[in-house]
Coordinates of C-alpha atoms in Angstrom, one line a residue:
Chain A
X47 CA 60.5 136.9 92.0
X48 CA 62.9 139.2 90.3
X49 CA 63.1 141.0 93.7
X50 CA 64.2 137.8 95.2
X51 CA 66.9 136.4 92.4
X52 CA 68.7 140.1 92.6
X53 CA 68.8 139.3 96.2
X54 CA 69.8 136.0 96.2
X55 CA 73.4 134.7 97.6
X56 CA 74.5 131.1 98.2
X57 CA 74.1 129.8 101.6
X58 CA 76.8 127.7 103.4
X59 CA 75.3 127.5 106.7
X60 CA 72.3 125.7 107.9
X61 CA 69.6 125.9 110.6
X62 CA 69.3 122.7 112.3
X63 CA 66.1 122.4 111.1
X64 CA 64.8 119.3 108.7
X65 CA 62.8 120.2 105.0
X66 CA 59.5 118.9 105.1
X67 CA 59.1 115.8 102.3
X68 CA 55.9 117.7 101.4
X69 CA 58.0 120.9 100.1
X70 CA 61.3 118.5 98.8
X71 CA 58.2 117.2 96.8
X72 CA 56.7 119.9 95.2
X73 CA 60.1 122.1 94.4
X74 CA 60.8 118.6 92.7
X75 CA 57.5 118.5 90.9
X76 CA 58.2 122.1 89.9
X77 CA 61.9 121.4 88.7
X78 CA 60.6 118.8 86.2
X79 CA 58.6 121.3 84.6
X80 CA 61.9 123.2 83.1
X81 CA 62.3 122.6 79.5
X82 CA 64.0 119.4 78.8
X83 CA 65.3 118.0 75.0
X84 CA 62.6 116.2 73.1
X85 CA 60.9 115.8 76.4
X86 CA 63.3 112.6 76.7
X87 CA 63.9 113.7 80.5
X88 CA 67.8 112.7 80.6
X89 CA 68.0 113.1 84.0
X90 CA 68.0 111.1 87.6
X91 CA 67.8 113.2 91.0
X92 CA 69.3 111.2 93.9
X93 CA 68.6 112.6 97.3
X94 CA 70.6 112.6 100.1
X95 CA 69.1 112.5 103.8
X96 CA 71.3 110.2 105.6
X97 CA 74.0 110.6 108.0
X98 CA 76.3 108.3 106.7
X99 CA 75.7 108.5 103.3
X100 CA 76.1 112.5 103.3
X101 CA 79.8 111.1 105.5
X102 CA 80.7 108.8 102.1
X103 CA 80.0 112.1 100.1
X104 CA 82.0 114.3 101.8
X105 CA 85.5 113.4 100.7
X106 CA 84.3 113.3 97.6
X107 CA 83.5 117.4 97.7
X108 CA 86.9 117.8 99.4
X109 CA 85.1 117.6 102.9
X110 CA 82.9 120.9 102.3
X111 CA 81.2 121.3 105.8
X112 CA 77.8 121.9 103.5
X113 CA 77.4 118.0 102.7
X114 CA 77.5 116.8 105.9
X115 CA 75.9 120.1 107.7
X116 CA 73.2 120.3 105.5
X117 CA 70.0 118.3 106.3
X118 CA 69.8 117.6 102.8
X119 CA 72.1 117.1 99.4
X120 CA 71.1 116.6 96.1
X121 CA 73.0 114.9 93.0
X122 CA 71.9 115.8 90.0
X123 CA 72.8 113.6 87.2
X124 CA 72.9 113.4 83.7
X125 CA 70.7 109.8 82.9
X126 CA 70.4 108.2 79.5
X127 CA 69.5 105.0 81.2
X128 CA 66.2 105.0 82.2
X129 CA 65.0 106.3 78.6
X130 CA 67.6 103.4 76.8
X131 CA 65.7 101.2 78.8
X132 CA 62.1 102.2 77.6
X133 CA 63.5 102.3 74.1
X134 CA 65.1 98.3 74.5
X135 CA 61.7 97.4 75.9
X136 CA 59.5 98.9 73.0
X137 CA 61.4 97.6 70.0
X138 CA 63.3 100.6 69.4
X139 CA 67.1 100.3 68.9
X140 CA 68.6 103.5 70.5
X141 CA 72.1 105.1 69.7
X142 CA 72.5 107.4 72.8
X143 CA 75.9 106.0 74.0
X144 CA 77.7 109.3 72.4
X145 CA 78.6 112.5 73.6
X146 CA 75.8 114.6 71.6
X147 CA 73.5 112.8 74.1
X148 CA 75.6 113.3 77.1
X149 CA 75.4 117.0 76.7
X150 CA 71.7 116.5 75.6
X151 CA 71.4 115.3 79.2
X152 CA 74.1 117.9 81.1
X153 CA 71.8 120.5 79.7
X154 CA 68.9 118.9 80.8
X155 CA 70.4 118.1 84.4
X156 CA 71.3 121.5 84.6
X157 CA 67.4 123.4 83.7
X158 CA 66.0 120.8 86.3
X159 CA 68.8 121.6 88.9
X160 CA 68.5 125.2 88.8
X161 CA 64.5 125.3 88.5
X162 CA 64.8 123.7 91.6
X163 CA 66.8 126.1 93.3
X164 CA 64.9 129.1 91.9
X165 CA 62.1 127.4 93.7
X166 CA 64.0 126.5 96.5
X167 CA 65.0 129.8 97.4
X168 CA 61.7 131.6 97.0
X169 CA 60.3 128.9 99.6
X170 CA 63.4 130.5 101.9
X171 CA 65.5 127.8 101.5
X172 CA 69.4 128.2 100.9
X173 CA 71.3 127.0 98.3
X174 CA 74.9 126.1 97.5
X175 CA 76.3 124.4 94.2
X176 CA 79.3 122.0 94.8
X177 CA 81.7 122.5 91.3
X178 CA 83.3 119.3 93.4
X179 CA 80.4 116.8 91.4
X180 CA 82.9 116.8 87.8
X181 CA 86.2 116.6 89.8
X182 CA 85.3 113.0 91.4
X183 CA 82.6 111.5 89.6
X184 CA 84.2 108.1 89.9
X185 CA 83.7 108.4 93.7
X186 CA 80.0 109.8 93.3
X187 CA 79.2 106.7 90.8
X188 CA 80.2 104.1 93.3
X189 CA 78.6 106.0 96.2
X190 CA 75.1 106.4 94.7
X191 CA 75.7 103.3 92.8
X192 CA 75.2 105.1 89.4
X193 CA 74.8 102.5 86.2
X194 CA 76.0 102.7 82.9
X195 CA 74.7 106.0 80.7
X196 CA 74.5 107.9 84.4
X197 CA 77.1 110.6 85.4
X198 CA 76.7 113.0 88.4
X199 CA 77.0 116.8 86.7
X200 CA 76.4 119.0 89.8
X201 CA 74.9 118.9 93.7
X202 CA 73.7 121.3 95.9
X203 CA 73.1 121.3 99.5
X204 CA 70.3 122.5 100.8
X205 CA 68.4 123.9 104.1
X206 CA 67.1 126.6 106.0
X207 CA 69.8 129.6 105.9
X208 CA 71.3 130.3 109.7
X209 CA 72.4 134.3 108.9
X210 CA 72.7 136.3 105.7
X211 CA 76.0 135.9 103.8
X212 CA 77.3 139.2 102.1
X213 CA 75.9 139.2 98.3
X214 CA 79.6 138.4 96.3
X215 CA 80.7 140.9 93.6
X216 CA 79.9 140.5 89.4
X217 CA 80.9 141.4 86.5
X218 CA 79.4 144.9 85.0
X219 CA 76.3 143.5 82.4
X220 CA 78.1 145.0 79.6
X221 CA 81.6 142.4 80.1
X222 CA 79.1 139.6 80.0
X223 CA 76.3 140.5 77.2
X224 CA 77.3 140.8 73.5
X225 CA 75.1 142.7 70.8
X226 CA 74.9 140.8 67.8
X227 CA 78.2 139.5 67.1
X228 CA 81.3 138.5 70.1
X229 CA 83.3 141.7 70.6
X230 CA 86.7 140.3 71.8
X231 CA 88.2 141.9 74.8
X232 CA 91.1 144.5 74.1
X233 CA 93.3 145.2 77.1
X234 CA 91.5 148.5 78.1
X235 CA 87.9 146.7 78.3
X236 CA 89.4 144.1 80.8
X237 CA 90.8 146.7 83.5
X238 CA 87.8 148.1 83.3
X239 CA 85.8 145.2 83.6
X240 CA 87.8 144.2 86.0
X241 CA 88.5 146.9 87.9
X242 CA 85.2 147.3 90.9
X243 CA 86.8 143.4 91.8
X244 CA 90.2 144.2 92.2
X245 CA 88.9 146.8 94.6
X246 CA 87.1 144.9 97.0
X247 CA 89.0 144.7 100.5
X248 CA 88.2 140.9 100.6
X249 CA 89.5 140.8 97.1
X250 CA 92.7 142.1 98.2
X251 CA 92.8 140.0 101.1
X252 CA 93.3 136.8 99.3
X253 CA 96.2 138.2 97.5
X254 CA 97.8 139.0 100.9
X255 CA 96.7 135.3 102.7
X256 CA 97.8 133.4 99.7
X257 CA 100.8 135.6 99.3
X258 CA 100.4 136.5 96.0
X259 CA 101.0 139.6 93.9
X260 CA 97.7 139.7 91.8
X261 CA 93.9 138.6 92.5
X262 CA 94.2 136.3 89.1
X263 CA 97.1 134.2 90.7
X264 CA 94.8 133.5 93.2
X265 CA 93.0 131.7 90.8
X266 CA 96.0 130.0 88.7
X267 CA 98.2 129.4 91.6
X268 CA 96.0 128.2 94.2
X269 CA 92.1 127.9 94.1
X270 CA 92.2 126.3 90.0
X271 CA 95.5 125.2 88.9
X272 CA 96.5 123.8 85.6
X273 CA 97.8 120.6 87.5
X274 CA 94.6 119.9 89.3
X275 CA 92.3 121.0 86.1
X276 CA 94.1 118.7 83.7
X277 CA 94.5 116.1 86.1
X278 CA 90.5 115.9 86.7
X279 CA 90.0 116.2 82.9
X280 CA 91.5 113.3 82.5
X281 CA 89.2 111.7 85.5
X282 CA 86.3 113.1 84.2
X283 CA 87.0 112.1 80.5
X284 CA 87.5 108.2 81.6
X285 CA 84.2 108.7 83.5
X286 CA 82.5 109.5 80.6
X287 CA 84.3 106.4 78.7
X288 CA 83.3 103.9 81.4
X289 CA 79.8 105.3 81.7
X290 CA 79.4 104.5 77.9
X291 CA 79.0 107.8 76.5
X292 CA 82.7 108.1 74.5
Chain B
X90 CA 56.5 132.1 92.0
X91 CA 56.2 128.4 92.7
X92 CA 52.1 128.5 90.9
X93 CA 54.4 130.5 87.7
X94 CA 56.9 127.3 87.1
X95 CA 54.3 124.5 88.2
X96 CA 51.9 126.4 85.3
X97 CA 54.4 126.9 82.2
X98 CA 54.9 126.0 79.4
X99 CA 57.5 125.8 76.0
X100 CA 56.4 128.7 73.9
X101 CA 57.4 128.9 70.0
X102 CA 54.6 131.4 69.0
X103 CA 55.7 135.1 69.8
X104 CA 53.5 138.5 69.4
X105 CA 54.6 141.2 66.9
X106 CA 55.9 142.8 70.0
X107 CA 59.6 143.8 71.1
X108 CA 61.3 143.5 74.4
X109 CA 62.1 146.5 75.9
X110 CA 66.2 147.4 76.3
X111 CA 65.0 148.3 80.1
X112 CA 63.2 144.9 80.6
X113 CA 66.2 142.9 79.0
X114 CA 68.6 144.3 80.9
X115 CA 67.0 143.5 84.0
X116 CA 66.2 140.1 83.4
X117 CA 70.2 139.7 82.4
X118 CA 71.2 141.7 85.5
X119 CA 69.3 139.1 87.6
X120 CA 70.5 136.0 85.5
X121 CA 74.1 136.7 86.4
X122 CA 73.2 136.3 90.3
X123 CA 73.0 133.0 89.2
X124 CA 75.5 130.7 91.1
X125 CA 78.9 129.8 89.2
X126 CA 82.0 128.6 89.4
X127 CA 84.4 130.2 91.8
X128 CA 82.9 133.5 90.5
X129 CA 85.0 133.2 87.6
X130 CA 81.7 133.6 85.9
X131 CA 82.8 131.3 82.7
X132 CA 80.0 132.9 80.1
X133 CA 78.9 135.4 77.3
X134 CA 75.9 136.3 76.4
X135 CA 74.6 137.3 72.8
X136 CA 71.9 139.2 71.7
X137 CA 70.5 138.4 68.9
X138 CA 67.6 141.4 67.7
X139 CA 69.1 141.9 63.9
X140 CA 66.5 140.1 61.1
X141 CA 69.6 139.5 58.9
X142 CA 71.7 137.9 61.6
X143 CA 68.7 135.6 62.6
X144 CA 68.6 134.8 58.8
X145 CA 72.1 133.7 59.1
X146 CA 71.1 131.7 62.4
X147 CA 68.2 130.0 61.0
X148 CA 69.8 127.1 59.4
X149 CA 72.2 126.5 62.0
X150 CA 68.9 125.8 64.2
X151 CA 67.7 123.9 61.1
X152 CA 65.0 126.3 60.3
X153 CA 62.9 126.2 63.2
X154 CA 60.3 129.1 62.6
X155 CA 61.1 130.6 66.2
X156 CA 64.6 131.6 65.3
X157 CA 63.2 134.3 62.5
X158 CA 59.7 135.3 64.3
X159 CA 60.9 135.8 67.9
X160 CA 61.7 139.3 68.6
X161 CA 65.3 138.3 70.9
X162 CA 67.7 135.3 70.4
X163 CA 69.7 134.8 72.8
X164 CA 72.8 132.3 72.8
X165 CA 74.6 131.7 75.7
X166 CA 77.8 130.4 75.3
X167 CA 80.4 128.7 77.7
X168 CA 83.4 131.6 77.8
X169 CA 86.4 131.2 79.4
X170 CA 88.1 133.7 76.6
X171 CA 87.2 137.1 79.4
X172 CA 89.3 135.2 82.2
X173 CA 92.0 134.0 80.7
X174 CA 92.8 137.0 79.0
X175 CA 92.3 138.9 82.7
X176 CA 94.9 136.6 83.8
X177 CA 97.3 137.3 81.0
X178 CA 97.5 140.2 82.1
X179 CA 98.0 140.0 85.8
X180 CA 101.2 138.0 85.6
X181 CA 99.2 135.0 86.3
X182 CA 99.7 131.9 84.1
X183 CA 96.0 129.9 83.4
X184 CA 95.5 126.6 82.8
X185 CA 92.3 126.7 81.5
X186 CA 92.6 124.9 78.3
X187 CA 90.8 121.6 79.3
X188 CA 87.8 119.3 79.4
X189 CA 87.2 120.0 82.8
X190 CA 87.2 123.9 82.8
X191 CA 84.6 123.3 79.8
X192 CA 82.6 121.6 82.0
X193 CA 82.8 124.3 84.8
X194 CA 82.0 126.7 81.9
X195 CA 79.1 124.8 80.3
X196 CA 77.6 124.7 84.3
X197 CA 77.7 128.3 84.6
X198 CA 76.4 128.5 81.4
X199 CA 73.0 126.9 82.3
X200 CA 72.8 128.4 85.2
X201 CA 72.6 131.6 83.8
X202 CA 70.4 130.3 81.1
X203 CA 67.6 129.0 83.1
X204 CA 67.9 131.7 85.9
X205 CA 67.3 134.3 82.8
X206 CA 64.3 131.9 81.3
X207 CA 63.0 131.6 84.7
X208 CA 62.5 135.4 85.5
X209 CA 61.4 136.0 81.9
X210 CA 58.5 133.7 82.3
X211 CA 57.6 135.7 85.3
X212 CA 57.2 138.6 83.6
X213 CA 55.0 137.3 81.0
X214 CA 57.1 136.3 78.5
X215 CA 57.4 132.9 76.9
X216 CA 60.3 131.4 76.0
X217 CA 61.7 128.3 73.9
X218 CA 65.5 126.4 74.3
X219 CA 66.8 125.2 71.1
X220 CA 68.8 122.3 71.3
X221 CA 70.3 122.2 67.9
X222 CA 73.1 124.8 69.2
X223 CA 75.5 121.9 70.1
X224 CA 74.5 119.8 66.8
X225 CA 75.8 122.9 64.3
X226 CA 78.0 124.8 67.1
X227 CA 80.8 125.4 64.5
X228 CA 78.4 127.4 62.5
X229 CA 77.2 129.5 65.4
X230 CA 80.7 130.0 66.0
X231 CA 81.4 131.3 62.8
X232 CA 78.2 133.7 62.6
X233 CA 78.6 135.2 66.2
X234 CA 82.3 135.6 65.6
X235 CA 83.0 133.4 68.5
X236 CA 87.3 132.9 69.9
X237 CA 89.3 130.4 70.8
X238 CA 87.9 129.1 74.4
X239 CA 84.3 130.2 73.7
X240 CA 81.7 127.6 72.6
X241 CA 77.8 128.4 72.1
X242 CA 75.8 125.7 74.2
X243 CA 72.4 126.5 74.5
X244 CA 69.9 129.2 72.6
X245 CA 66.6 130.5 73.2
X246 CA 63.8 132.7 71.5
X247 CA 62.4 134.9 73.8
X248 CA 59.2 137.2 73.0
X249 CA 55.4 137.6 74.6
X250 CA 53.3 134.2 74.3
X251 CA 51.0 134.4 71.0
X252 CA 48.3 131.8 72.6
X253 CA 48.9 129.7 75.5
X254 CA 50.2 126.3 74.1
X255 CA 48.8 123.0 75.8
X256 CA 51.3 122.2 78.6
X257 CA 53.0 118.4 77.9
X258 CA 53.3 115.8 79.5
X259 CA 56.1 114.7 82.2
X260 CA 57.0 111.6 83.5
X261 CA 56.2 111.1 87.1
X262 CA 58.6 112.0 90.1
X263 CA 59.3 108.4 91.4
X264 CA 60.7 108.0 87.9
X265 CA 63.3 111.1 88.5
X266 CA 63.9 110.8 91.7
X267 CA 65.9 108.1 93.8
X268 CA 66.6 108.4 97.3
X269 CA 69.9 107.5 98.7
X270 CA 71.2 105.8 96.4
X271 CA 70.0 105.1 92.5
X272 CA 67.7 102.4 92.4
X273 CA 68.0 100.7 88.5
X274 CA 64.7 100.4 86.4
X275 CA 63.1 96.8 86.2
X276 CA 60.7 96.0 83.4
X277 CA 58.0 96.6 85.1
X278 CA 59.2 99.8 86.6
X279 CA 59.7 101.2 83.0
X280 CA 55.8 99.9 82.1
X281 CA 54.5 101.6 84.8
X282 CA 56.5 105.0 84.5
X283 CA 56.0 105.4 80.8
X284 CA 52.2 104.5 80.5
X285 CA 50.8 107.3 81.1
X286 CA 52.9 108.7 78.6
X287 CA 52.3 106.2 76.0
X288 CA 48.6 106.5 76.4
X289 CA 48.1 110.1 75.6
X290 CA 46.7 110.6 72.3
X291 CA 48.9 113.4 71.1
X292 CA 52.0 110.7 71.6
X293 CA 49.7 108.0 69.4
X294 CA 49.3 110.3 66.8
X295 CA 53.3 110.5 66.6
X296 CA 53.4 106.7 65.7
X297 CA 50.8 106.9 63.4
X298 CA 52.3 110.1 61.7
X299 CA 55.4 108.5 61.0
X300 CA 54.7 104.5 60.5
X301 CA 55.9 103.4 63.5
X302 CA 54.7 100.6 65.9
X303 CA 55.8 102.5 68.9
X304 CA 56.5 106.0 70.3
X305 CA 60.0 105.1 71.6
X306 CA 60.7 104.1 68.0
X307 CA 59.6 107.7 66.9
X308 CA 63.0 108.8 69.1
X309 CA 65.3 106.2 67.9
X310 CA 64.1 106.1 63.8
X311 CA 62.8 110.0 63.5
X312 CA 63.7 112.5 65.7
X313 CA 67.0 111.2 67.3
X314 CA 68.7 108.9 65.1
X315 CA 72.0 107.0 65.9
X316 CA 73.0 108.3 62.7
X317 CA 73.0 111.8 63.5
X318 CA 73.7 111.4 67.0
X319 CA 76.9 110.3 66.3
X320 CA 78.1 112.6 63.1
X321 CA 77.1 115.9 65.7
X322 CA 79.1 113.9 68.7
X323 CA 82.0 114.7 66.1
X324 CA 81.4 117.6 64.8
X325 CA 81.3 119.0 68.7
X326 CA 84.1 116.9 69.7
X327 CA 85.8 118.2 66.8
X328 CA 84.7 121.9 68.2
X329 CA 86.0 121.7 71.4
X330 CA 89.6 120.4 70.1
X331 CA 89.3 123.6 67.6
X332 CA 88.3 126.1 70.2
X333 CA 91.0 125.0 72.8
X334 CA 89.0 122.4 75.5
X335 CA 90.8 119.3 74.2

């Protein structure tokens, strides 16, 4: 397995070829066996499969080919309602409408989401996360027709891999991992850090494509701008106020 | 791998035996081929090996035994502190400081997390999520010496299994799962998902333990109270605004 997770890349194109509900079964089987908060479960899994509903997605993802290319896309979401629910119908008076419980149930969205794609990918399936799932969660809500106490956190798409993608660059282990106590970053440790990615040839090319003068303006200018960021924190903040967790 | 997940289980009981640096490393080396967000790879890890600093983590994770006997702690915290910082110094002006980039951050965060936990069952070691990080997150913050833009959102204890602990229980997968779109719980839905559940007799023993006439009221009254939920919904709200997300 450790072979197989150093190995691993995220997978953008798909086979034309369908996932067999027996193995969509047991990777889901599997996925609920991650660790979860107080065994509580705070999470729903809605699967995509159809045509048109994977065409109602898409804009919602910014039209990533994955969601509709994919033969399947999954939403994983964040879900105090179903246990609210058991707690009303057993005499229990619950006070999970906060936002200690909503990150009670991002966490545990997140262990099931990425249990399954461990899974997923030793079965030689591809995987690819969609960041897309916080930006318009309004739009997801109405589409999967998510209740009260339900917010979509993340989705992947999913299928058989058509090719090999290139593996993408990281970080060295030691700008990541901290020994007892947070070291903060002097200028020194960040060129080194970041020096191997400012290398890279198809680093350098998105500084010439987007016309840019450095790889981090990439980031600011174009792919993540303060605009678009505080703009979608405000979305996602009245999401979480309409869902009933604020 | 797919026998290894199916199979695990939570483990909170740890051998008087270290981790090796060469094993850690690799299991952190293969956690960061996790997937993340635009490969801005929004996390820190710390290790925690030091008996004194798990002293001074103990109460923050109100005392649980694990903290003190495991051989590794390990927080992983949502870091957006590196980037920024790389930005600042590439003439590129981030906008970072939001609920939304949190999000991204808390995402990447888990994914790394699980991917980590995931290979380190594999190997034969057990492992054990602590979900009292976000409840006391300002203290955490204080004893890992954590900056502006870097919150702690999940910890584990990491060490080899001392027994193998009874595996517990899950709900079934038509609970979890909807397909297409979410299907809302009737009554009768939430009788028949949560029977099996109710009928174990480890779960009886929890109502009888603590005077209650059912197990959902062992959540709401005992182990997840409205109460607290709502005073550690502050105190992280109150984190986030402190540390730069709000």
């Amino acid at each position: 397995m450790i072979e197989g997770l150093k190995n691993r890349r995220t997978v953008r194109k798909y086979l034309d070829k369908g996932i067999s509900d027996d193995l969509l079964n047991e990777l889901l089987e599997v996925a609920c066996r991650a660790s979860n908060t107080g065994n509580m479960q705070l999470y729903s899994i809605v699967i995509t499969r159809d045509t048109e509903q994977k065409k109602r997605l898409a804009p919602a993802h910014f039209n990533q080919s994955m969601v509709t290319t994919a033969p399947v896309v999954i939403t994983f979401c964040a879900d105090v309602n179903r246990f609210v629910r058991w707690c009303a119908q057993r005499n229990a008076e619950p006070g999970f409408d906060n936002f200690q419980t909503f990150m009670a149930a991002v966490i545990d969205s997140m262990l099931v989401a990425q249990t399954f794609c461990n899974a997923a990918e030793d079965n030689g399936l591809g995987i690819c996360y969609l960041g897309t799932t916080t930006y318009n969660a309004d739009k997801i809500i109405e589409i999967l027709n998510l209740p009260s106490l339900v917010v979509p956190i993340t989705t992947i798409t999913l299928g058989y891999p058509d090719g090999l993608p290139a593996q993408v660059e990281r970080l060295p282990l030691e700008a990541i991992v901290h020994n007892e106590k947070y070291k903060d970053y002097t200028a020194d440790d960040i060129n080194l850090y970041y020096e191997a990615k400012e290398s890279l040839a198809e680093n350098k090319k998105f500084i010439v494509e987007n016309n840019k003068e450095t790889l981090a303006q990439v980031f600011t200018d174009v792919r993540y701008t303060k605009k678009n960021n505080e703009y979608f924190s405000e979305v996602f903040l009245k999401v979480l106020k309409d869902q009933g967790f604020m």
